[in-house]
């Protein structure tokens, strides 16, 4: 099915290099914010072997992409509606085979995904950490690449390494950076400016700033409650920033 | 039938054969005429005995037309030689696979192998190498003859790292003895962001094979389009120092 022949959704990949920097929490909340703006949003759990979008959302998943690949189940029947306009395509957890799909499985998953995405305005992919094949493939499949990083040296290095691989081996040149867990706006700006300098100097890439998410106790509280913080604490600083990020995404 | 028409008329069979790969089936290409133009595709369930197949073919009354896969015979190398698809078939298949790269965003690798014993290369030695290669092949791999003395192996969904690994396995498998070298292998990979024509990909693989031959008969070489040199993605000391520079400034404050 050709994406150009029908309504073409915007496909956005959310990756980080390092794990534990807040990819899933960001993905879930930005998807919620986009849906609140009246958009039809699909969030794909791209961590195929260690999924946790369902955990962050506190939903019980009956069917996952694993059944589509292994049993031929219709992908549409795996979709779970979270809020009006916001649906999730869950993956399985603790299934190493799903983390390294064969060519036929990947090709089959691609064609199955392309059959269902036309009904959405935005398709977000919350990828696994690292630079594994599925991460690189989801990034090449997407039109917009968001890389999340924190001010930690390990996160900086891994985010840079991910961008370097995507740029050098997969021809990606446009990246949006989201700095997470910053103590202040100033810190967020410093991290972004520094990363931009390195990317421009060594890779000739000029990234765009998507935002800086503040450290916010209400975020961890919402995660423990298994709810998007946008719904659990709509007045929090993190919620305000996520709404601003959603507006920037809508303007892309 | 001209070549263009032959390629067009083959397309539905290739598509059907591709779908058949998902099932326990063997596909047999029905060919006719002096140019071996495609006439049809027979799908035969796994487990069908040779006798059952012969009876079925007799019932179909296909006369002198023949098949792309081997039929019962006495010389496996000759049968393999006849069954080994030719360069025209390879180019058509590459066209299909490169189109698939664009659609699926998954890479595709092409390996060119020069079986050992260059001076004695013949159709038969090529066929024997193809036979020997059979245990190394995956279900989606496509093996064909390229020029008179090379084997071309198309590996759909395979990136450079995997292609190098497969090449090393194949080279080890085709090594005639512990003391004699295995074949030289040239690799070219098409990625979704590159628009490469089948001829270009073949030329890149030939260039790599040429280098592999010069480097030593056992070498594996890779060639990439000139616009994209195969850079290392290792994060360098300079990059890391620059990445952490603002942290050091922070610490000083």
Tab-separated table of C-alpha atoms in Angstrom:
chain	number	residue	atom	x	y	z
A	1	UNK	CA	0.000	0.000	0.000
A	2	UNK	CA	1.484	3.302	-1.012
A	3	UNK	CA	1.658	5.964	1.640
A	4	UNK	CA	1.366	8.679	-0.980
A	5	UNK	CA	-1.852	7.401	-2.504
A	6	UNK	CA	-3.862	7.880	0.683
A	7	UNK	CA	-3.905	10.150	3.712
A	8	UNK	CA	-0.295	10.113	4.834
A	9	UNK	CA	0.292	10.393	8.576
A	10	UNK	CA	3.378	12.024	10.008
A	11	UNK	CA	5.620	9.261	11.357
A	12	UNK	CA	7.749	10.342	14.297
A	13	UNK	CA	10.431	8.188	15.865
A	14	UNK	CA	11.462	8.767	19.478
A	15	UNK	CA	14.862	7.327	20.410
A	16	UNK	CA	17.657	8.065	22.835
A	17	UNK	CA	20.669	5.824	22.601
A	18	UNK	CA	20.785	5.367	26.373
A	19	UNK	CA	17.958	3.677	28.241
A	20	UNK	CA	16.086	5.194	31.162
A	21	UNK	CA	16.113	8.779	29.927
A	22	UNK	CA	12.321	9.061	29.734
A	23	UNK	CA	11.473	8.012	26.166
A	24	UNK	CA	8.346	6.088	27.002
A	25	UNK	CA	7.025	8.658	29.455
A	26	UNK	CA	7.619	11.414	26.884
A	27	UNK	CA	6.038	9.361	24.062
A	28	UNK	CA	2.924	8.557	26.062
A	29	UNK	CA	2.442	12.138	27.208
A	30	UNK	CA	3.117	13.790	23.869
A	31	UNK	CA	0.702	11.312	22.239
A	32	UNK	CA	-1.901	12.264	24.849
A	33	UNK	CA	-1.302	15.964	24.190
A	34	UNK	CA	-1.598	15.527	20.407
A	35	UNK	CA	-4.841	13.587	20.872
A	36	UNK	CA	-6.139	16.367	23.135
A	37	UNK	CA	-5.519	18.740	20.225
A	38	UNK	CA	-7.992	16.725	18.187
A	39	UNK	CA	-5.472	14.637	16.252
A	40	UNK	CA	-5.741	10.900	15.683
A	41	UNK	CA	-2.597	9.441	17.182
A	42	UNK	CA	-1.090	5.960	17.083
A	43	UNK	CA	1.711	5.147	19.517
A	44	UNK	CA	3.687	2.063	18.473
A	45	UNK	CA	5.673	0.351	21.182
A	46	UNK	CA	8.866	-0.075	19.206
A	47	UNK	CA	10.679	-1.846	22.009
A	48	UNK	CA	9.595	-5.128	20.481
A	49	UNK	CA	11.192	-7.477	23.011
A	50	UNK	CA	10.934	-5.421	26.217
A	51	UNK	CA	7.803	-3.362	25.774
A	52	UNK	CA	6.570	-1.012	28.467
A	53	UNK	CA	4.198	1.526	26.949
A	54	UNK	CA	1.410	-0.650	28.377
A	55	UNK	CA	3.081	-0.506	31.813
A	56	UNK	CA	3.363	3.288	31.777
A	57	UNK	CA	-0.297	3.510	30.741
A	58	UNK	CA	-1.494	0.862	33.214
A	59	UNK	CA	-3.323	-1.164	30.579
A	60	UNK	CA	-3.713	-4.904	30.270
A	61	UNK	CA	-2.750	-5.953	26.812
A	62	UNK	CA	-4.527	-8.907	25.219
A	63	UNK	CA	-2.829	-9.005	21.850
A	64	UNK	CA	0.528	-7.720	20.684
A	65	UNK	CA	2.535	-7.381	17.475
A	66	UNK	CA	4.101	-10.723	18.348
A	67	UNK	CA	0.828	-12.461	17.461
A	68	UNK	CA	0.738	-10.614	14.163
A	69	UNK	CA	4.206	-11.815	13.294
A	70	UNK	CA	3.932	-15.327	14.671
A	71	UNK	CA	0.278	-16.141	14.037
A	72	UNK	CA	-0.761	-13.701	11.343
A	73	UNK	CA	-3.255	-11.888	13.581
A	74	UNK	CA	-4.606	-8.669	12.046
A	75	UNK	CA	-2.538	-5.790	13.399
A	76	UNK	CA	-5.686	-3.663	13.725
A	77	UNK	CA	-7.090	-6.143	16.248
A	78	UNK	CA	-4.099	-5.484	18.540
A	79	UNK	CA	-4.824	-1.755	18.830
A	80	UNK	CA	-5.883	-0.463	22.242
A	81	UNK	CA	-7.745	2.834	22.622
A	82	UNK	CA	-6.394	4.880	25.529
A	83	UNK	CA	-8.329	8.123	25.157
A	84	UNK	CA	-10.492	9.293	22.242
A	85	UNK	CA	-8.159	9.645	19.264
A	86	UNK	CA	-5.206	7.995	21.007
A	87	UNK	CA	-4.489	4.341	20.265
A	88	UNK	CA	-1.566	2.146	21.207
A	89	UNK	CA	-0.048	-0.748	19.293
A	90	UNK	CA	1.500	-2.869	22.043
A	91	UNK	CA	4.546	-5.110	21.816
A	92	UNK	CA	5.546	-8.086	23.920
A	93	UNK	CA	7.840	-8.161	26.906
A	94	UNK	CA	10.465	-10.778	27.661
A	95	UNK	CA	10.510	-12.200	24.134
A	96	UNK	CA	14.098	-12.038	22.830
A	97	UNK	CA	13.037	-13.355	19.399
A	98	UNK	CA	11.034	-10.166	18.859
A	99	UNK	CA	14.114	-8.032	19.431
A	100	UNK	CA	15.846	-9.526	16.384
A	101	UNK	CA	13.298	-10.021	13.652
A	102	UNK	CA	14.254	-11.756	10.438
A	103	UNK	CA	13.995	-10.042	7.085
A	104	UNK	CA	10.651	-11.692	6.258
A	105	UNK	CA	9.246	-10.747	9.663
A	106	UNK	CA	10.406	-7.142	9.311
A	107	UNK	CA	8.988	-6.909	5.787
A	108	UNK	CA	5.713	-8.458	6.949
A	109	UNK	CA	5.531	-6.032	9.897
A	110	UNK	CA	6.181	-3.088	7.563
A	111	UNK	CA	3.376	-4.035	5.197
A	112	UNK	CA	1.025	-4.716	8.128
A	113	UNK	CA	1.855	-1.328	9.685
A	114	UNK	CA	1.319	0.481	6.407
A	115	UNK	CA	-2.162	-1.019	6.233
A	116	UNK	CA	-3.236	0.586	9.500
A	117	UNK	CA	-1.406	3.904	9.741
A	118	UNK	CA	-3.450	5.721	7.101
A	119	UNK	CA	-6.283	6.236	9.569
A	120	UNK	CA	-4.065	8.339	11.883
A	121	UNK	CA	-2.703	11.883	11.702
A	122	UNK	CA	0.386	11.097	13.774
A	123	UNK	CA	2.229	7.824	14.255
A	124	UNK	CA	4.731	7.891	17.121
A	125	UNK	CA	7.257	5.099	17.596
A	126	UNK	CA	8.759	4.652	21.049
A	127	UNK	CA	11.889	2.653	20.201
A	128	UNK	CA	14.110	0.495	22.339
A	129	UNK	CA	17.312	1.952	23.757
A	130	UNK	CA	20.584	1.366	21.952
A	131	UNK	CA	21.463	1.228	18.276
A	132	UNK	CA	20.025	-2.190	17.502
A	133	UNK	CA	18.519	-3.047	14.139
A	134	UNK	CA	14.922	-2.343	15.119
A	135	UNK	CA	15.914	1.098	16.443
A	136	UNK	CA	17.722	1.978	13.232
A	137	UNK	CA	14.943	0.571	11.066
A	138	UNK	CA	12.158	2.486	12.878
A	139	UNK	CA	14.260	5.632	12.544
A	140	UNK	CA	14.733	5.183	8.806
A	141	UNK	CA	11.014	4.400	8.399
A	142	UNK	CA	10.048	7.680	10.117
A	143	UNK	CA	9.963	11.182	8.677
A	144	UNK	CA	10.744	12.986	11.939
A	145	UNK	CA	13.478	11.838	14.324
A	146	UNK	CA	13.368	12.937	17.926
A	147	UNK	CA	16.363	12.114	20.103
A	148	UNK	CA	15.940	12.397	23.869
A	149	UNK	CA	18.905	13.036	26.115
A	150	UNK	CA	19.616	14.132	29.644
A	151	UNK	CA	22.565	16.211	30.901
A	152	UNK	CA	24.369	13.005	32.004
A	153	UNK	CA	27.639	12.252	30.171
A	154	UNK	CA	26.495	8.713	29.307
A	155	UNK	CA	23.266	9.994	27.807
A	156	UNK	CA	25.121	12.674	25.833
A	157	UNK	CA	27.539	10.117	24.410
A	158	UNK	CA	24.852	7.584	23.516
A	159	UNK	CA	22.562	10.178	21.919
A	160	UNK	CA	25.492	11.459	19.866
A	161	UNK	CA	26.474	7.907	18.863
A	162	UNK	CA	22.905	7.172	17.737
A	163	UNK	CA	22.787	10.335	15.636
A	164	UNK	CA	26.201	9.553	14.187
A	165	UNK	CA	25.118	6.055	13.095
A	166	UNK	CA	21.838	7.324	11.628
A	167	UNK	CA	23.630	10.113	9.777
A	168	UNK	CA	26.626	8.125	8.563
A	169	UNK	CA	25.030	4.843	7.638
A	170	UNK	CA	21.390	5.731	7.054
A	171	UNK	CA	21.537	9.175	5.507
A	172	UNK	CA	19.478	10.916	8.215
A	173	UNK	CA	20.377	14.587	8.549
A	174	UNK	CA	17.507	16.205	10.442
A	175	UNK	CA	17.085	15.649	14.146
A	176	UNK	CA	14.997	17.218	16.882
A	177	UNK	CA	16.524	17.165	20.355
A	178	UNK	CA	14.496	16.934	23.521
A	179	UNK	CA	16.493	17.514	26.692
A	180	UNK	CA	14.899	15.698	29.602
A	181	UNK	CA	15.276	16.043	33.381
A	182	UNK	CA	16.857	19.492	33.392
A	183	UNK	CA	17.216	21.485	36.597
A	184	UNK	CA	16.495	24.747	34.821
A	185	UNK	CA	15.801	26.179	31.386
A	186	UNK	CA	19.367	27.452	31.421
A	187	UNK	CA	20.717	23.949	31.853
A	188	UNK	CA	18.490	22.700	29.022
A	189	UNK	CA	19.800	25.430	26.736
A	190	UNK	CA	23.424	24.668	27.651
A	191	UNK	CA	22.991	20.971	26.897
A	192	UNK	CA	21.288	21.706	23.589
A	193	UNK	CA	23.844	24.339	22.542
A	194	UNK	CA	26.708	22.033	23.382
A	195	UNK	CA	25.213	19.110	21.467
A	196	UNK	CA	24.485	21.365	18.511
A	197	UNK	CA	28.102	22.568	18.473
A	198	UNK	CA	29.440	19.006	18.415
A	199	UNK	CA	26.945	17.875	15.750
A	200	UNK	CA	27.711	20.859	13.541
A	201	UNK	CA	31.456	20.559	13.940
A	202	UNK	CA	31.870	16.822	13.429
A	203	UNK	CA	28.811	15.701	11.467
A	204	UNK	CA	27.676	18.923	9.752
A	205	UNK	CA	24.238	18.443	11.264
A	206	UNK	CA	22.177	21.318	12.618
A	207	UNK	CA	19.643	19.892	15.082
A	208	UNK	CA	16.441	21.626	16.094
A	209	UNK	CA	15.416	22.173	19.716
A	210	UNK	CA	12.121	20.536	20.584
A	211	UNK	CA	12.142	21.481	24.245
A	212	UNK	CA	13.600	20.904	27.686
A	213	UNK	CA	11.561	18.884	30.155
A	214	UNK	CA	12.105	19.965	33.773
A	215	UNK	CA	12.824	17.574	36.606
A	216	UNK	CA	9.425	17.205	38.217
A	217	UNK	CA	8.477	14.957	41.128
A	218	UNK	CA	4.983	14.716	39.706
A	219	UNK	CA	6.384	12.878	36.699
A	220	UNK	CA	7.744	9.992	38.785
A	221	UNK	CA	4.548	10.016	40.832
A	222	UNK	CA	2.462	9.670	37.662
A	223	UNK	CA	4.692	6.830	36.425
A	224	UNK	CA	4.100	4.968	39.682
A	225	UNK	CA	0.357	5.575	39.263
A	226	UNK	CA	0.689	4.242	35.688
A	227	UNK	CA	-0.944	7.342	34.242
A	228	UNK	CA	0.272	9.985	31.788
A	229	UNK	CA	1.430	12.953	33.920
A	230	UNK	CA	-0.514	15.160	31.537
A	231	UNK	CA	-3.683	13.564	32.950
A	232	UNK	CA	-2.496	12.913	36.527
A	233	UNK	CA	-0.986	16.386	37.042
A	234	UNK	CA	-2.141	18.679	34.221
A	235	UNK	CA	-0.910	21.783	36.034
A	236	UNK	CA	2.616	20.505	36.601
A	237	UNK	CA	5.618	22.167	34.933
A	238	UNK	CA	6.248	18.957	32.972
A	239	UNK	CA	2.675	18.994	31.635
A	240	UNK	CA	3.017	22.606	30.545
A	241	UNK	CA	6.244	21.806	28.708
A	242	UNK	CA	4.752	18.725	27.044
A	243	UNK	CA	1.860	20.856	25.732
A	244	UNK	CA	4.414	23.301	24.321
A	245	UNK	CA	6.334	20.426	22.706
A	246	UNK	CA	3.084	19.077	21.206
A	247	UNK	CA	2.414	22.490	19.671
A	248	UNK	CA	5.906	22.481	18.135
A	249	UNK	CA	5.262	19.016	16.711
A	250	UNK	CA	1.945	20.184	15.258
A	251	UNK	CA	3.827	23.011	13.559
A	252	UNK	CA	6.403	20.686	11.927
B	1	UNK	CA	9.649	-12.410	-27.195
B	2	UNK	CA	11.897	-9.417	-26.593
B	3	UNK	CA	13.728	-8.949	-23.298
B	4	UNK	CA	11.452	-6.172	-22.077
B	5	UNK	CA	8.370	-8.309	-22.636
B	6	UNK	CA	10.041	-11.269	-20.952
B	7	UNK	CA	10.809	-9.186	-17.847
B	8	UNK	CA	7.269	-7.817	-17.705
B	9	UNK	CA	5.665	-11.213	-18.116
B	10	UNK	CA	7.918	-12.678	-15.417
B	11	UNK	CA	6.859	-10.155	-12.808
B	12	UNK	CA	3.569	-11.868	-11.761
B	13	UNK	CA	5.396	-15.181	-11.359
B	14	UNK	CA	8.093	-13.585	-9.225
B	15	UNK	CA	5.417	-12.008	-7.053
B	16	UNK	CA	3.604	-15.337	-6.719
B	17	UNK	CA	6.857	-17.131	-5.971
B	18	UNK	CA	7.646	-14.549	-3.309
B	19	UNK	CA	4.293	-15.206	-1.642
B	20	UNK	CA	4.813	-18.942	-1.918
B	21	UNK	CA	7.975	-18.629	0.188
B	22	UNK	CA	5.774	-18.181	3.219
B	23	UNK	CA	4.407	-21.691	2.755
B	24	UNK	CA	5.950	-25.160	2.580
B	25	UNK	CA	6.011	-25.177	-1.215
B	26	UNK	CA	8.541	-25.665	-3.986
B	27	UNK	CA	8.210	-23.500	-7.037
B	28	UNK	CA	9.028	-24.713	-10.523
B	29	UNK	CA	9.460	-22.270	-13.378
B	30	UNK	CA	7.878	-23.458	-16.571
B	31	UNK	CA	9.896	-22.149	-19.503
B	32	UNK	CA	9.560	-22.531	-23.251
B	33	UNK	CA	11.058	-21.548	-26.567
B	34	UNK	CA	14.693	-21.025	-27.452
B	35	UNK	CA	14.915	-17.965	-25.191
B	36	UNK	CA	13.540	-19.869	-22.183
B	37	UNK	CA	10.779	-17.306	-21.849
B	38	UNK	CA	8.484	-17.733	-18.832
B	39	UNK	CA	5.300	-19.705	-19.373
B	40	UNK	CA	4.149	-20.358	-15.845
B	41	UNK	CA	4.946	-21.297	-12.292
B	42	UNK	CA	4.030	-24.573	-10.654
B	43	UNK	CA	3.716	-24.659	-6.892
B	44	UNK	CA	4.303	-28.091	-5.440
B	45	UNK	CA	3.685	-29.018	-1.825
B	46	UNK	CA	6.689	-30.056	0.228
B	47	UNK	CA	6.751	-33.807	0.638
B	48	UNK	CA	5.493	-34.501	-2.872
B	49	UNK	CA	7.485	-37.449	-4.151
B	50	UNK	CA	9.320	-37.389	-7.441
B	51	UNK	CA	6.970	-40.038	-8.789
B	52	UNK	CA	3.877	-38.043	-7.818
B	53	UNK	CA	5.392	-34.978	-9.436
B	54	UNK	CA	6.157	-36.875	-12.651
B	55	UNK	CA	2.583	-38.184	-12.764
B	56	UNK	CA	1.206	-34.680	-12.206
B	57	UNK	CA	3.413	-33.211	-14.934
B	58	UNK	CA	2.435	-35.990	-17.324
B	59	UNK	CA	-1.218	-35.264	-16.601
B	60	UNK	CA	-0.630	-31.595	-17.415
B	61	UNK	CA	0.687	-32.639	-20.829
B	62	UNK	CA	3.318	-29.933	-21.035
B	63	UNK	CA	5.219	-31.524	-23.877
B	64	UNK	CA	8.841	-30.468	-24.308
B	65	UNK	CA	8.710	-27.404	-22.055
B	66	UNK	CA	11.110	-27.581	-19.190
B	67	UNK	CA	11.524	-26.382	-15.640
B	68	UNK	CA	13.795	-23.987	-13.786
B	69	UNK	CA	14.341	-26.438	-10.953
B	70	UNK	CA	15.992	-29.791	-11.268
B	71	UNK	CA	14.195	-32.876	-12.459
B	72	UNK	CA	15.293	-36.438	-11.770
B	73	UNK	CA	18.553	-37.032	-13.623
B	74	UNK	CA	21.974	-38.525	-13.355
B	75	UNK	CA	24.395	-35.574	-13.020
B	76	UNK	CA	23.606	-33.175	-10.182
B	77	UNK	CA	26.210	-30.656	-11.398
B	78	UNK	CA	24.728	-30.605	-14.895
B	79	UNK	CA	21.230	-30.258	-13.437
B	80	UNK	CA	22.388	-27.457	-11.164
B	81	UNK	CA	24.132	-25.788	-14.075
B	82	UNK	CA	20.881	-25.889	-16.055
B	83	UNK	CA	18.864	-24.755	-13.057
B	84	UNK	CA	21.224	-21.929	-12.082
B	85	UNK	CA	19.491	-18.737	-13.217
B	86	UNK	CA	21.342	-16.546	-15.655
B	87	UNK	CA	22.420	-12.897	-15.630
B	88	UNK	CA	19.166	-11.620	-17.148
B	89	UNK	CA	17.200	-13.330	-14.389
B	90	UNK	CA	19.581	-11.895	-11.795
B	91	UNK	CA	19.065	-8.351	-13.061
B	92	UNK	CA	15.288	-8.748	-13.045
B	93	UNK	CA	15.407	-10.084	-9.498
B	94	UNK	CA	17.709	-7.270	-8.402
B	95	UNK	CA	15.244	-4.792	-9.843
B	96	UNK	CA	12.459	-6.361	-7.746
B	97	UNK	CA	14.631	-6.466	-4.615
B	98	UNK	CA	15.899	-2.870	-4.947
B	99	UNK	CA	12.322	-1.710	-5.392
B	100	UNK	CA	11.503	-3.600	-2.203
B	101	UNK	CA	14.338	-1.786	-0.380
B	102	UNK	CA	12.599	1.503	-1.142
B	103	UNK	CA	9.248	0.190	0.069
B	104	UNK	CA	10.326	-1.664	3.208
B	105	UNK	CA	13.321	0.533	4.165
B	106	UNK	CA	15.262	-2.705	4.698
B	107	UNK	CA	18.678	-3.077	3.038
B	108	UNK	CA	19.676	-5.667	0.466
B	109	UNK	CA	23.138	-7.123	-0.053
B	110	UNK	CA	24.700	-8.567	-3.178
B	111	UNK	CA	27.618	-10.991	-2.910
B	112	UNK	CA	29.736	-11.912	-5.903
B	113	UNK	CA	31.814	-15.030	-5.433
B	114	UNK	CA	34.690	-16.227	-7.500
B	115	UNK	CA	35.003	-19.918	-6.708
B	116	UNK	CA	38.582	-21.047	-6.118
B	117	UNK	CA	40.675	-22.470	-8.965
B	118	UNK	CA	40.344	-19.527	-11.293
B	119	UNK	CA	42.217	-21.101	-14.149
B	120	UNK	CA	39.965	-24.133	-14.203
B	121	UNK	CA	36.673	-22.302	-13.897
B	122	UNK	CA	33.999	-23.729	-16.110
B	123	UNK	CA	30.258	-24.034	-16.139
B	124	UNK	CA	30.587	-27.329	-14.332
B	125	UNK	CA	32.866	-25.981	-11.568
B	126	UNK	CA	30.465	-23.079	-11.104
B	127	UNK	CA	27.565	-25.503	-10.843
B	128	UNK	CA	29.479	-27.605	-8.332
B	129	UNK	CA	30.194	-24.499	-6.254
B	130	UNK	CA	26.485	-23.639	-6.389
B	131	UNK	CA	25.646	-27.144	-5.208
B	132	UNK	CA	28.173	-26.901	-2.394
B	133	UNK	CA	26.700	-23.557	-1.406
B	134	UNK	CA	23.195	-24.963	-0.959
B	135	UNK	CA	23.495	-25.723	2.800
B	136	UNK	CA	24.552	-22.097	3.450
B	137	UNK	CA	21.543	-20.584	1.724
B	138	UNK	CA	18.568	-19.121	3.541
B	139	UNK	CA	15.038	-19.360	2.242
B	140	UNK	CA	14.946	-15.799	0.879
B	141	UNK	CA	18.401	-15.861	-0.739
B	142	UNK	CA	18.648	-15.749	-4.513
B	143	UNK	CA	21.529	-17.472	-6.262
B	144	UNK	CA	22.408	-16.923	-9.899
B	145	UNK	CA	25.257	-17.018	-12.349
B	146	UNK	CA	26.990	-13.722	-13.195
B	147	UNK	CA	29.228	-13.556	-16.224
B	148	UNK	CA	30.758	-16.924	-17.031
B	149	UNK	CA	32.714	-17.537	-13.903
B	150	UNK	CA	30.980	-15.865	-10.950
B	151	UNK	CA	28.175	-16.708	-8.578
B	152	UNK	CA	25.888	-13.890	-7.483
B	153	UNK	CA	24.016	-14.190	-4.229
B	154	UNK	CA	21.284	-11.694	-3.379
B	155	UNK	CA	20.592	-11.442	0.366
B	156	UNK	CA	17.369	-9.486	0.932
B	157	UNK	CA	17.104	-7.614	4.232
B	158	UNK	CA	20.835	-7.893	4.894
B	159	UNK	CA	23.062	-5.034	6.003
B	160	UNK	CA	26.823	-4.852	5.596
B	161	UNK	CA	27.627	-6.444	8.951
B	162	UNK	CA	25.398	-9.437	8.296
B	163	UNK	CA	26.597	-9.692	4.708
B	164	UNK	CA	30.230	-9.873	5.861
B	165	UNK	CA	29.279	-12.597	8.344
B	166	UNK	CA	27.438	-14.577	5.660
B	167	UNK	CA	30.384	-14.097	3.278
B	168	UNK	CA	32.777	-15.468	5.890
B	169	UNK	CA	30.529	-18.504	6.450
B	170	UNK	CA	30.253	-19.148	2.723
B	171	UNK	CA	33.982	-18.719	2.183
B	172	UNK	CA	34.726	-21.218	4.938
B	173	UNK	CA	32.140	-23.623	3.572
B	174	UNK	CA	33.504	-23.486	0.015
B	175	UNK	CA	37.135	-23.890	1.052
B	176	UNK	CA	38.235	-27.027	-0.820
B	177	UNK	CA	40.692	-28.064	1.886
B	178	UNK	CA	42.294	-26.710	5.020
B	179	UNK	CA	45.357	-25.613	3.051
B	180	UNK	CA	43.595	-24.142	0.000
B	181	UNK	CA	41.798	-20.827	-0.030
B	182	UNK	CA	38.047	-20.342	-0.288
B	183	UNK	CA	36.520	-17.997	-2.835
B	184	UNK	CA	37.125	-14.262	-2.947
B	185	UNK	CA	33.934	-12.357	-2.168
B	186	UNK	CA	32.842	-8.880	-3.210
B	187	UNK	CA	29.989	-7.227	-1.352
B	188	UNK	CA	27.751	-4.299	-2.252
B	189	UNK	CA	24.815	-3.209	-0.112
B	190	UNK	CA	21.849	-1.062	-1.113
B	191	UNK	CA	20.249	1.045	1.623
B	192	UNK	CA	16.858	2.700	1.512
B	193	UNK	CA	18.319	6.194	1.178
B	194	UNK	CA	20.344	5.301	-1.901
B	195	UNK	CA	18.921	5.005	-5.381
B	196	UNK	CA	21.012	2.314	-6.965
B	197	UNK	CA	20.171	0.582	-10.213
B	198	UNK	CA	20.817	-3.176	-10.478
B	199	UNK	CA	23.718	-2.524	-12.870
B	200	UNK	CA	25.301	-0.087	-10.410
B	201	UNK	CA	25.016	-2.543	-7.541
B	202	UNK	CA	26.571	-5.268	-9.676
B	203	UNK	CA	29.376	-2.900	-10.693
B	204	UNK	CA	30.074	-2.070	-7.039
B	205	UNK	CA	30.161	-5.750	-6.121
B	206	UNK	CA	32.508	-6.423	-9.052
B	207	UNK	CA	34.772	-3.584	-7.915
B	208	UNK	CA	34.860	-5.092	-4.423
B	209	UNK	CA	35.509	-8.538	-5.848
B	210	UNK	CA	38.378	-7.116	-7.898
B	211	UNK	CA	39.948	-5.712	-4.736
B	212	UNK	CA	39.326	-8.964	-2.887
B	213	UNK	CA	41.152	-10.835	-5.644
B	214	UNK	CA	44.165	-8.520	-5.383
B	215	UNK	CA	44.218	-8.633	-1.581
B	216	UNK	CA	44.383	-12.407	-1.617
B	217	UNK	CA	42.135	-15.159	-2.778
B	218	UNK	CA	40.399	-15.415	0.569
B	219	UNK	CA	39.629	-11.730	1.014
B	220	UNK	CA	36.190	-10.234	1.473
B	221	UNK	CA	35.830	-6.656	0.270
B	222	UNK	CA	33.008	-4.160	0.273
B	223	UNK	CA	32.386	-1.290	-2.115
B	224	UNK	CA	30.023	1.610	-1.445
B	225	UNK	CA	28.792	4.411	-3.722
B	226	UNK	CA	31.366	7.260	-3.859
B	227	UNK	CA	29.010	9.726	-2.187
B	228	UNK	CA	28.923	7.630	0.939
B	229	UNK	CA	32.287	6.363	2.085
B	230	UNK	CA	31.932	3.670	4.702
B	231	UNK	CA	32.831	5.839	7.683
B	232	UNK	CA	33.344	4.405	11.089
B	233	UNK	CA	30.694	5.419	13.579
B	234	UNK	CA	32.975	5.129	16.586
B	235	UNK	CA	32.639	8.213	18.800
B	236	UNK	CA	36.151	9.696	18.821
B	237	UNK	CA	38.096	11.129	21.739
B	238	UNK	CA	37.736	14.634	20.251
B	239	UNK	CA	33.989	14.292	19.889
B	240	UNK	CA	33.657	13.041	23.448
B	241	UNK	CA	35.840	15.818	24.837
B	242	UNK	CA	33.673	18.392	23.092
B	243	UNK	CA	30.490	16.687	24.291
B	244	UNK	CA	31.642	16.921	27.903
B	245	UNK	CA	33.168	20.380	27.661
B	246	UNK	CA	30.157	22.156	29.148
B	247	UNK	CA	30.169	19.766	32.117
B	248	UNK	CA	33.773	20.728	32.842
B	249	UNK	CA	32.859	24.414	32.656
B	250	UNK	CA	30.036	23.720	35.117
B	251	UNK	CA	32.441	21.954	37.502
B	252	UNK	CA	34.853	24.944	37.378
B	253	UNK	CA	32.052	27.296	38.345
